[in-house]
Coordinates of C-alpha atoms in Angstrom, one line a residue:
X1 CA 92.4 115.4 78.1
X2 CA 94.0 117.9 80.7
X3 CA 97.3 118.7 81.1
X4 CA 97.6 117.3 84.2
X5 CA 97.3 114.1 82.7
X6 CA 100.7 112.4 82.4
X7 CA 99.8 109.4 79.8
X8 CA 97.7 109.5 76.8
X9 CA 97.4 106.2 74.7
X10 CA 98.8 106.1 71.1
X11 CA 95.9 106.3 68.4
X12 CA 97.4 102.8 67.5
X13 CA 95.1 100.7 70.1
X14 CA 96.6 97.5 69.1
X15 CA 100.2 98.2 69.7
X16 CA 98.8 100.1 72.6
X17 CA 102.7 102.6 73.1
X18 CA 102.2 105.1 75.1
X19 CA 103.3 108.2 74.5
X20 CA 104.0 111.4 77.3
X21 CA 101.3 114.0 77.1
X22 CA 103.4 117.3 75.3
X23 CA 102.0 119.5 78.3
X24 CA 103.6 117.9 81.2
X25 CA 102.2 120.4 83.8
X26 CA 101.1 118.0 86.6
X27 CA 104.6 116.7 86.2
X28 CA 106.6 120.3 86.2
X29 CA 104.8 121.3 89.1
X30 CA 105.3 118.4 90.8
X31 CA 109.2 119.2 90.2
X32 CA 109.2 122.5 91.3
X33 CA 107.3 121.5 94.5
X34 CA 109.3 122.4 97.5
X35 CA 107.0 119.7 99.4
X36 CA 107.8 116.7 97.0
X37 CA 111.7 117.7 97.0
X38 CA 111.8 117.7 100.2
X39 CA 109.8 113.9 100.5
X40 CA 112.0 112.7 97.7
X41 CA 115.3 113.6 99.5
X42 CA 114.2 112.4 102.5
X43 CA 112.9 109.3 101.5
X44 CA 116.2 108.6 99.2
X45 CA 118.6 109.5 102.3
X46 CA 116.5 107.1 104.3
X47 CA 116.3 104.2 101.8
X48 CA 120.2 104.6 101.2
X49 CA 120.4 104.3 105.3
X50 CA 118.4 101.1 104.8
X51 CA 120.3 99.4 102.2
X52 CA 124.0 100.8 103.6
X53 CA 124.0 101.0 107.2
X54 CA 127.5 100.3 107.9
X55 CA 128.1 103.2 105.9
X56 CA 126.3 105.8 107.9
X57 CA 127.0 104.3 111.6
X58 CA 130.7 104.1 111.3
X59 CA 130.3 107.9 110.2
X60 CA 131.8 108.5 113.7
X61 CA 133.7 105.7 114.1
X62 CA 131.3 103.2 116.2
X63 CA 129.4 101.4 113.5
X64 CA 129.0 98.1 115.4
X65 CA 125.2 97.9 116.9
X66 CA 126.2 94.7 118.9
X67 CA 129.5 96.4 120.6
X68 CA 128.4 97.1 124.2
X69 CA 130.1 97.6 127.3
X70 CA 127.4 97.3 130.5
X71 CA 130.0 99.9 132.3
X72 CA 128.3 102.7 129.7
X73 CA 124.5 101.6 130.6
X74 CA 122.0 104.5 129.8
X75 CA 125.1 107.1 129.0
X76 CA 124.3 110.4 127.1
X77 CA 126.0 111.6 124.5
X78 CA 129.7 111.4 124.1
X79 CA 132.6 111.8 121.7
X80 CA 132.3 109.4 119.0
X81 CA 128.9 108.7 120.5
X82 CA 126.6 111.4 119.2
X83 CA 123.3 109.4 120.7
X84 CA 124.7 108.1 123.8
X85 CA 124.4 104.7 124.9
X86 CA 121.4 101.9 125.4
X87 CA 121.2 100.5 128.7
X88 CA 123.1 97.1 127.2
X89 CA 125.9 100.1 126.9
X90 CA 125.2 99.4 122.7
X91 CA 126.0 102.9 121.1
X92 CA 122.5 104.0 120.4
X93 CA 123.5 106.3 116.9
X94 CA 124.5 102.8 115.5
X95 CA 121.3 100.6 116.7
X96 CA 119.3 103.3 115.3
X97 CA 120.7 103.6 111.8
X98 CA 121.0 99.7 111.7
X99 CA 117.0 99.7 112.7
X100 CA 116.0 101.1 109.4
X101 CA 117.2 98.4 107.5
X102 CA 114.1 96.4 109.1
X103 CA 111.5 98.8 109.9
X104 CA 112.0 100.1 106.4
X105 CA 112.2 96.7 104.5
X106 CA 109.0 95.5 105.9
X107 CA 107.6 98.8 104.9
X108 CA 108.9 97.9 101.1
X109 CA 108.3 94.0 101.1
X110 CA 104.4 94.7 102.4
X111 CA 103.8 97.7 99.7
X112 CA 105.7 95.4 96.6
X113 CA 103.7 92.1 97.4
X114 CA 100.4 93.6 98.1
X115 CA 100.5 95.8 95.2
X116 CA 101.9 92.9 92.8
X117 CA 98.5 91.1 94.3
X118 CA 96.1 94.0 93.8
X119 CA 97.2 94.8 89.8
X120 CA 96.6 90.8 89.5
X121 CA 93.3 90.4 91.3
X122 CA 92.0 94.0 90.6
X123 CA 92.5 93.7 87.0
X124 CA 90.6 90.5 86.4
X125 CA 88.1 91.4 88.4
X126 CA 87.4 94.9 87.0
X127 CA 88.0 93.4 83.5
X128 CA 85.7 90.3 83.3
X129 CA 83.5 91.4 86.0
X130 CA 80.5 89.4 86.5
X131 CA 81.3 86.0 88.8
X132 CA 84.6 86.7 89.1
X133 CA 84.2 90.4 90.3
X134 CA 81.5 88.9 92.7
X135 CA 83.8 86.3 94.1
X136 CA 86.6 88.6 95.1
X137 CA 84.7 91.4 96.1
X138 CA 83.1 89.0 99.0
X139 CA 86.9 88.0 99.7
X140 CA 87.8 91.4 100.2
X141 CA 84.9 92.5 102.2
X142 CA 85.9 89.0 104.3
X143 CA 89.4 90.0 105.2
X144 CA 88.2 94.3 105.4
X145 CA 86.0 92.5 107.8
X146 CA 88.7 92.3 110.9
X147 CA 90.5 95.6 111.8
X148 CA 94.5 95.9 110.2
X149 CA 96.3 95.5 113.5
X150 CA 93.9 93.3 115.1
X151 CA 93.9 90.9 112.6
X152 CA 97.7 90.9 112.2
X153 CA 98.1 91.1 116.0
X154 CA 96.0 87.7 116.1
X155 CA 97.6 86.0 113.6
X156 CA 101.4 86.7 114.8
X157 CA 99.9 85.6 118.4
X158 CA 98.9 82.2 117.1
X159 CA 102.6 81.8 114.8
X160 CA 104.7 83.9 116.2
X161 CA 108.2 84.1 114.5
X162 CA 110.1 86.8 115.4
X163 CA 111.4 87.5 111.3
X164 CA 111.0 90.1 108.8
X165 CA 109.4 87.8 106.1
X166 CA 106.5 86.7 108.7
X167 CA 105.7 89.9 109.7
X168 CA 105.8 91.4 106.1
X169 CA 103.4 88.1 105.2
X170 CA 101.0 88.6 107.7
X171 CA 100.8 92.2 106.8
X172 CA 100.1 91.8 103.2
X173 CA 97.8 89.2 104.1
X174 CA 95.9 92.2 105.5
X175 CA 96.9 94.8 103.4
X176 CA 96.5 93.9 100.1
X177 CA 92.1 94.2 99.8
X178 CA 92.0 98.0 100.1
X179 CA 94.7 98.5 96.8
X180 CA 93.2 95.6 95.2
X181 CA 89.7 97.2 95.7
X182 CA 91.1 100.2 94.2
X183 CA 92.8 98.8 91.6
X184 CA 89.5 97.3 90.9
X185 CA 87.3 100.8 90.8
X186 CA 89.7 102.1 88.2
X187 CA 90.1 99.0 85.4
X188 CA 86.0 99.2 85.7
X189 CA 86.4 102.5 84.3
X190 CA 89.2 102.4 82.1
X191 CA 87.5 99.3 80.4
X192 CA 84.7 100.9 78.9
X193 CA 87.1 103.6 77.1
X194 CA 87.9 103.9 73.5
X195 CA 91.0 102.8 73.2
X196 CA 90.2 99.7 75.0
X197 CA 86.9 99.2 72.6
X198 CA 88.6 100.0 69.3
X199 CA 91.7 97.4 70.3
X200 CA 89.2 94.7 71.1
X201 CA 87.1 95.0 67.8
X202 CA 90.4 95.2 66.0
X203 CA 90.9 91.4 67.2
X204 CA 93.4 92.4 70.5
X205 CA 93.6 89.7 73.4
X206 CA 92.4 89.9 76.6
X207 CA 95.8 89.5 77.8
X208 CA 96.8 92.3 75.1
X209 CA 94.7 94.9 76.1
X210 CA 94.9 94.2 80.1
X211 CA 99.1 95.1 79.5
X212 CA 99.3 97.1 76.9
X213 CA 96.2 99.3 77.6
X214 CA 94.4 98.8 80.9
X215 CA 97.1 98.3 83.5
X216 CA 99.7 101.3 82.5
X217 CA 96.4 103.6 82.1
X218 CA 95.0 102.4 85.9
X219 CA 97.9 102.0 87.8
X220 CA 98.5 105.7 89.0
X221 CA 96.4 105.8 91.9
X222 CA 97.5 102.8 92.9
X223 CA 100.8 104.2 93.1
X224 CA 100.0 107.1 94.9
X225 CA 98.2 104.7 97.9
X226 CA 101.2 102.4 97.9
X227 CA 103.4 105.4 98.6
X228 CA 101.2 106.3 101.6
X229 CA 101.1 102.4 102.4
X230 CA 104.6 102.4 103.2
X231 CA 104.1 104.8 106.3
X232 CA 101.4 103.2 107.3
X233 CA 103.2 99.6 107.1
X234 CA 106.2 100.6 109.1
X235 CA 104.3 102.2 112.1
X236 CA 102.0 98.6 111.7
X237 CA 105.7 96.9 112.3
X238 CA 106.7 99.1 115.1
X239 CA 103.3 98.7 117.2
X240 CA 103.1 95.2 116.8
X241 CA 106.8 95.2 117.5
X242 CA 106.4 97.3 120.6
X243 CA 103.6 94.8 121.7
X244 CA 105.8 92.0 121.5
X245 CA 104.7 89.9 118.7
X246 CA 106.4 91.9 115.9
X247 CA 110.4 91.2 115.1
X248 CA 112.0 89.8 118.4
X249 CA 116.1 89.8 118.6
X250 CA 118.5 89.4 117.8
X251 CA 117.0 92.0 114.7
X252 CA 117.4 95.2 115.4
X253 CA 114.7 97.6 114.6
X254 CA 113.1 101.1 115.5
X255 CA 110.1 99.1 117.0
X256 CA 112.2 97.2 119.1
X257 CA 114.6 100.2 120.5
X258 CA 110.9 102.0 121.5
X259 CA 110.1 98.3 123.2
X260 CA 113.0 98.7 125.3
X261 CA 113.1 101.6 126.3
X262 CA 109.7 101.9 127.5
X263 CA 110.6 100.9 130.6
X264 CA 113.4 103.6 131.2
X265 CA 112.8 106.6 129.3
X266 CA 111.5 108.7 132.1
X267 CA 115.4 108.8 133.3
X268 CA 116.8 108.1 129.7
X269 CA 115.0 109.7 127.6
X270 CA 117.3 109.5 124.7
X271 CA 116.6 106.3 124.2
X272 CA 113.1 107.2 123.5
X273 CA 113.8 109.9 121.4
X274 CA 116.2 109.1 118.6
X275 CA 114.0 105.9 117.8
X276 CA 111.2 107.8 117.6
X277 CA 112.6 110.5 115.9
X278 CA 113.5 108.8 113.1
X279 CA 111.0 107.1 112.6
X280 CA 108.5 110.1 112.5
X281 CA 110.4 111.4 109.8
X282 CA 110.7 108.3 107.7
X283 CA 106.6 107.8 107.7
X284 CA 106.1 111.0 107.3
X285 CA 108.3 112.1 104.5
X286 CA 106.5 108.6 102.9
X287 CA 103.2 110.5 103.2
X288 CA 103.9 113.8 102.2
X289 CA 105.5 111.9 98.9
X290 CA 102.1 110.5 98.5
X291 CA 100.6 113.8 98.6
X292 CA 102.9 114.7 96.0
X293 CA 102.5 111.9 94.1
X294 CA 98.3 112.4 93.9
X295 CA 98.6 116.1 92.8
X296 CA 100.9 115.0 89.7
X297 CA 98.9 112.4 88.6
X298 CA 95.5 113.0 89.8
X299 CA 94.8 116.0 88.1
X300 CA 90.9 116.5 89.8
X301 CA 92.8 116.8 93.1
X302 CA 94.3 120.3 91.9

């Protein structure tokens, strides 16, 4: 095994621990890469914005989003006001840092529930195989059948809601066949190893070996997709959101602030700016930790 490798399993297959590999040098790389440090900081500031926003847009002493005054409509910057001012007269620096709450927790709730359906689905198939394998492999190539946005796009025309749990539903309902076809690829492989044989001719279950063996040993590159699903998910919100059939108000999102300001940016272009802005750097810093992620535990990509 190569040292890249971050997991090797016990020599007891039944028990199936796991135990670190003693040359961690996928992992100590991965450490001392100024690339991941930099997506790991990023990423942490941003999910801290996310989870405490009145924390970060009171910083300068106007943390309330909904607090506008029409007499300060399309303002620039000002004291107190590092962002200047929406054309509501809303400070902009608050609306901003309150948006990531949304466009981030879509991100996470699409990324968690497609995931949790793709270790489910891809394990059984890739375990058991034969009908079972054939059954969801047409299901995925039904729903890979209609583009990502598209299909979303069409199905929040038809039941529109306006809310973060619709929009995070509709996008797993898309989302989850290209992990769960991954997830799939890798338990066929991990099936047929050693480990896995020896534990099933020493009288292991099914459900044994899938936990204890399979799953922890095929999950990496799952996780290194879902990190770069998470970009991908949060642009999917904004578009749709920009289009009109993503989160509607009262909510208060990145996708929403572009919406708005599409209209007036030519001769407010802040309001066009910060939005976007922050949300560059949020997807991006999502997929350069995926990149990160890939060289530490995919040792073939080094």
């Amino acid at each position: 095994m190569s040292a890249g490798e971050a997991l090797t399993p016990s020599s007891d297959p039944v028990d199936g621990e796991m135990e670190t590999s003693p040359d961690a040098g996928g992992w100590g790389r991965l450490r001392r890469s100024p690339a991941f440090l930099l997506a790991a900081s990023l990423v942490t500031v941003m999910m801290a914005v996310a989870l405490l926003p009145e924390l970060f847009a009171g910083l300068f002493g106007n943390g309330d989003p909904r607090r506008c005054d029409l007499a300060l409509s399309g303002m620039g910057a000002a004291p107190g006001h590092p962002f200047g001012f929406d054309m509501q007269g809303c400070d902009l620096y608050a609306n901003v840092i309150h948006g990531a709450r949304a466009s981030i927790s879509v991100g996470v709730l699409v990324t968690v529930a497609s995931s949790a359906v793709a270790i489910v689905l891809g394990t059984l198939a890739g375990f058991y195989g034969r009908w079972l394998d054939g059954i969801l492999s047409r299901l995925i190539d039904v729903f890979m059948g209609f583009p990502f946005m598209l299909g979303a796009l069409v199905v929040l025309i038809a039941f529109p809601s306006g809310s973060i749990w619709s929009v995070s539903l509709t996008l797993t309902l898309f989302g989850w066949p290209t992990l769960t076809r991954l997830m799939r690829s890798t338990v066929l492989s991990v099936r047929e190893l050693d480990y896995v044989t020896a534990g099933r001719a020493l009288g292991a279950t099914d459900l044994r070996l899938m936990v204890r063996h399979v799953i922890p040993n095929a999950v990496s590159p799952l996780i290194v997709l879902a990190a770069l699903t998470v970009g991908t998910v949060i642009v999917a919100e904004s578009a749709l959101t920009y289009l009109g059939v993503g989160l509607h108000a009262p909510a208060i999102s990145w996708g929403l602030q572009l919406s708005l300001a599409q209209n007036d940016f030519q001769s407010h272009p802040h309001l066009l700016v910060y939005p976007s802005l922050f949300l560059s750097v949020t997807v991006l810093s999502f997929i350069l930790l995926g990149d990160s992620l890939r060289e530490a535990l995919d040792p073939r990509s080094r």
